[in-house]
XYZ file of N, CA and C in Angstrom:
363
model
N 0.851 -1.174 0.000
C 0.000 0.000 0.000
C 0.900 1.241 0.000
N 0.532 2.226 -0.797
C 1.238 3.507 -0.787
C 0.694 4.352 0.357
N 1.610 4.841 1.194
C 1.226 5.632 2.360
C 2.053 6.914 2.393
N 1.371 8.031 2.585
C 2.022 9.331 2.725
C 1.943 9.757 4.191
N 3.084 10.113 4.761
C 3.150 10.595 6.142
C 3.490 12.079 6.093
N 2.592 12.908 6.619
C 2.781 14.359 6.594
C 2.882 14.870 8.029
N 4.066 15.355 8.376
C 4.292 15.917 9.713
C 5.521 16.807 9.624
N 5.474 17.972 10.264
C 6.641 18.853 10.227
C 7.783 18.304 11.080
N 7.508 17.331 11.916
C 8.532 16.702 12.746
C 9.075 15.445 12.061
N 10.358 15.488 11.693
C 10.991 14.312 11.085
C 10.933 13.130 12.051
N 11.025 13.404 13.348
C 10.954 12.352 14.355
C 9.615 11.622 14.294
N 8.517 12.373 14.209
C 7.190 11.744 14.150
C 7.016 10.954 12.853
N 7.522 11.485 11.745
C 7.447 10.734 10.480
C 8.193 9.411 10.616
N 9.367 9.457 11.239
C 10.163 8.244 11.439
C 9.445 7.259 12.354
N 8.796 7.757 13.400
C 8.055 6.876 14.311
C 6.973 6.095 13.560
N 6.209 6.783 12.732
C 5.149 6.111 11.967
C 5.770 5.157 10.954
N 6.825 5.612 10.283
C 7.503 4.780 9.288
C 8.026 3.493 9.922
N 8.571 3.583 11.120
C 9.091 2.391 11.800
C 7.996 1.385 12.116
N 6.810 1.854 12.437
C 5.680 0.954 12.689
C 5.285 0.230 11.405
N 5.391 0.924 10.277
C 4.927 0.384 8.998
C 5.987 -0.406 8.237
N 7.238 -0.388 8.705
C 8.344 -0.940 7.922
C 8.226 -2.428 7.624
N 7.539 -3.181 8.474
C 7.423 -4.619 8.257
C 6.325 -4.989 7.267
N 5.470 -4.031 6.950
C 4.408 -4.289 5.979
C 4.939 -4.105 4.568
N 4.141 -4.465 3.613
C 4.521 -4.305 2.212
C 4.030 -2.936 1.749
N 4.647 -1.870 2.286
C 4.189 -0.514 2.013
C 5.261 0.296 1.307
N 4.810 1.186 0.460
C 5.683 2.172 -0.159
C 5.394 3.481 0.571
N 6.388 3.994 1.289
C 6.191 5.145 2.168
C 6.752 6.408 1.525
N 5.965 7.474 1.582
C 6.385 8.797 1.122
C 6.257 9.740 2.308
N 7.084 10.787 2.320
C 7.057 11.733 3.431
C 6.927 13.160 2.935
N 6.312 13.988 3.771
C 6.208 15.421 3.504
C 6.230 16.150 4.840
N 6.817 17.351 4.839
C 6.942 18.105 6.070
C 6.060 19.329 6.168
N 5.330 19.626 5.075
C 4.463 20.810 5.095
C 3.388 20.684 4.015
N 2.536 21.700 3.921
C 1.415 21.715 2.977
C 1.881 21.488 1.542
N 2.832 22.303 1.085
C 3.267 22.216 -0.313
C 3.845 20.848 -0.654
N 4.703 20.331 0.224
C 5.278 19.003 -0.003
C 4.194 17.934 0.001
N 3.215 18.076 0.884
C 2.135 17.089 0.988
C 1.299 17.043 -0.283
N 0.911 18.207 -0.785
C 0.085 18.268 -1.996
C 0.865 17.714 -3.183
N 2.139 18.082 -3.284
C 2.978 17.583 -4.380
C 3.116 16.062 -4.303
N 3.436 15.543 -3.114
C 3.600 14.095 -2.943
C 2.295 13.353 -3.214
N 1.172 13.942 -2.816
C -0.121 13.310 -3.070
C -0.387 13.212 -4.567
N -0.183 14.306 -5.285
C -0.426 14.319 -6.732
C 0.496 13.349 -7.460
N 1.756 13.294 -7.060
C 2.740 12.455 -7.752
C 2.585 10.974 -7.447
N 2.173 10.628 -6.239
C 2.214 9.229 -5.803
C 0.869 8.560 -5.595
N -0.207 9.336 -5.506
C -1.556 8.790 -5.312
C -1.592 7.734 -4.203
N -1.235 8.123 -2.970
C -1.223 7.146 -1.878
C -2.628 6.663 -1.521
N -2.693 5.432 -1.025
C -3.968 4.861 -0.586
C -4.359 5.382 0.791
N -3.364 5.877 1.548
C -3.603 6.338 2.910
C -2.646 7.471 3.238
N -3.160 8.468 3.960
C -2.340 9.601 4.385
C -2.479 9.761 5.892
N -1.343 9.803 6.586
C -1.300 10.191 7.990
C -0.925 11.660 7.996
N -1.796 12.515 8.538
C -1.641 13.962 8.421
C -1.661 14.631 9.794
N -0.556 15.291 10.129
C -0.464 16.030 11.388
C -1.405 17.222 11.344
N -2.049 17.511 12.454
C -2.982 18.636 12.524
C -2.237 19.963 12.618
N -1.240 20.032 13.494
C -0.538 21.287 13.742
C 0.775 21.304 12.966
N 0.849 22.181 11.970
C 2.060 22.362 11.176
C 2.233 23.853 10.918
N 3.476 24.295 10.701
C 3.675 25.709 10.371
C 3.102 26.021 8.989
N 2.733 27.259 8.777
C 2.111 27.626 7.505
C 0.692 27.105 7.481
N 0.320 26.457 6.401
C -1.022 25.882 6.308
C -1.082 24.628 7.167
N -2.088 24.553 8.018
C -2.181 23.446 8.970
C -2.764 22.184 8.334
N -2.930 21.164 9.162
C -3.428 19.887 8.679
C -4.832 19.945 8.119
N -5.693 20.772 8.707
C -7.068 20.883 8.208
C -7.066 21.502 6.809
N -6.256 22.532 6.606
C -6.156 23.143 5.275
C -5.579 22.153 4.266
N -4.600 21.371 4.710
C -4.007 20.353 3.844
C -5.042 19.286 3.499
N -5.803 18.847 4.490
C -6.877 17.874 4.273
C -7.865 18.383 3.228
N -8.298 19.621 3.368
C -9.267 20.190 2.421
C -8.707 20.212 1.005
N -7.434 20.578 0.858
C -6.818 20.616 -0.472
C -6.730 19.216 -1.070
N -6.329 18.240 -0.271
C -6.240 16.859 -0.758
C -7.617 16.351 -1.162
N -8.633 16.646 -0.370
C -9.997 16.220 -0.705
C -10.520 16.941 -1.949
N -10.054 18.168 -2.210
C -10.413 18.858 -3.456
C -9.821 18.146 -4.661
N -8.642 17.579 -4.487
C -7.977 16.849 -5.566
C -8.635 15.490 -5.762
N -8.908 14.799 -4.656
C -9.507 13.456 -4.710
C -10.399 13.258 -3.483
N -11.699 13.368 -3.693
C -12.632 13.261 -2.564
C -12.635 11.877 -1.933
N -12.088 10.874 -2.622
C -12.026 9.508 -2.092
C -10.748 9.237 -1.302
N -9.860 10.213 -1.190
C -8.596 10.024 -0.466
C -8.877 9.629 0.982
N -8.096 8.676 1.485
C -8.220 8.229 2.876
C -7.191 8.981 3.717
N -7.694 9.811 4.632
C -6.823 10.656 5.445
C -7.097 10.413 6.924
N -6.029 10.145 7.660
C -6.100 9.962 9.101
C -5.336 11.114 9.741
N -6.028 11.869 10.570
C -5.420 13.013 11.232
C -4.677 12.549 12.485
N -3.525 13.167 12.727
C -2.713 12.869 13.905
C -2.693 14.113 14.780
N -3.117 13.976 16.027
C -3.212 15.134 16.909
C -2.756 14.791 18.320
N -2.329 15.810 19.027
C -1.954 15.645 20.436
C -3.207 15.714 21.295
N -3.104 15.179 22.476
C -4.232 15.179 23.411
C -4.503 16.599 23.905
N -5.779 16.921 24.049
C -6.166 18.154 24.729
C -6.474 19.325 23.832
N -7.622 19.928 24.041
C -7.997 21.172 23.398
C -8.130 21.129 21.893
N -8.356 19.976 21.339
C -8.382 19.838 19.888
C -9.781 19.567 19.333
N -10.811 19.615 20.158
C -12.142 19.216 19.706
C -12.609 20.009 18.494
N -12.368 21.315 18.479
C -12.774 22.135 17.339
C -12.077 21.664 16.061
N -10.786 21.380 16.158
C -10.028 20.917 14.995
C -10.513 19.538 14.568
N -10.801 18.675 15.525
C -11.324 17.342 15.203
C -12.658 17.469 14.474
N -13.547 18.308 14.991
C -14.852 18.513 14.343
C -14.688 19.057 12.929
N -13.795 20.032 12.765
C -13.560 20.622 11.448
C -12.969 19.593 10.483
N -12.073 18.746 10.979
C -11.464 17.716 10.137
C -12.479 16.672 9.698
N -13.345 16.265 10.615
C -14.394 15.297 10.263
C -15.308 15.900 9.202
N -15.667 17.161 9.372
C -16.510 17.842 8.383
C -15.829 17.921 7.023
N -14.493 18.042 7.034
C -13.736 18.149 5.783
C -13.448 16.788 5.159
N -13.788 15.691 5.867
C -13.656 14.370 5.267
C -12.594 13.461 5.838
N -12.040 13.770 7.012
C -11.059 12.870 7.624
C -11.708 11.520 7.917
N -10.972 10.444 7.671
C -11.479 9.092 7.905
C -11.363 8.672 9.364
N -10.322 9.163 10.037
C -10.062 8.698 11.397
C -9.072 9.649 12.060
N -8.813 9.403 13.342
C -7.838 10.161 14.122
C -6.980 9.205 14.903
N -5.723 9.565 15.073
C -4.898 8.890 16.068
C -4.344 9.983 16.975
N -4.217 9.647 18.241
C -3.773 10.603 19.247
C -2.302 10.360 19.572
N -1.505 11.435 19.521
C -0.100 11.356 19.915
C -0.023 11.497 21.429
N 0.831 10.787 22.113
C 1.696 9.752 21.548
C 0.874 8.506 21.235
N 1.082 7.960 20.069
C 0.292 6.817 19.619
C 1.016 5.518 19.920
N 0.255 4.441 19.859
C 0.808 3.098 20.004
C 0.902 2.486 18.611
N 1.818 1.559 18.445
C 1.977 0.876 17.157
C 0.664 0.236 16.724
N -0.093 -0.293 17.694
C -1.368 -0.945 17.365
C -2.361 0.042 16.746
N -2.297 1.311 17.181
C -3.201 2.327 16.621
C -2.941 2.512 15.130
N -1.671 2.573 14.771
C -1.285 2.752 13.368
C -1.706 1.526 12.557
N -1.389 0.335 13.065
C -1.722 -0.902 12.349
C -3.228 -1.047 12.163
N -4.002 -0.681 13.174
C -5.461 -0.780 13.080
C -5.990 0.101 11.953
N -5.485 1.319 11.867
C -5.915 2.241 10.815
C -5.562 1.681 9.441
N -4.338 1.201 9.288
C -3.907 0.636 8.003
C -4.783 -0.554 7.637
N -5.040 -1.436 8.588
C -5.886 -2.607 8.324
C -7.310 -2.209 7.949
N -7.853 -1.186 8.611
C -9.212 -0.732 8.293
C -9.309 -0.170 6.878
N -8.277 0.517 6.430
C -8.278 1.069 5.068
C -8.038 -0.044 4.052
N -7.109 -0.955 4.372
C -6.786 -2.045 3.445
C -7.920 -3.055 3.328
N -8.663 -3.245 4.412
C -9.744 -4.238 4.446
C -11.018 -3.605 4.983
N -11.648 -2.731 4.195
C -12.849 -2.049 4.696
C -13.990 -3.029 4.955
N -14.772 -2.726 5.971
C -15.944 -3.558 6.279
C -16.922 -3.470 5.123
N -17.501 -4.583 4.796
C -18.452 -4.617 3.667
C -19.800 -4.110 4.112
């Protein structure tokens, strides 16, 4: 599965990548809005892990742009605990498929990947 990881923190991108390394995945990375949109257009990933808080255009703006390009894109927002309800609500309205809370567990990442790879009928 092609997966795009979007986070301004190289450490967080590496953390997610390490969880996914044992799967048969092609991983792409982006650190901001422009890189994310470019990587999405070039690689057409099946799943995107998208950080909510980034410098410049945030994760919600990035989500909206990706959904404008492909309304069927599967996007999972990554957010820290606390005070994020407004952003979560806005992301769901914009079409986010799911959320994972930082700090996340490896099982959280695997569950999301499995749900996208094997959707319930």
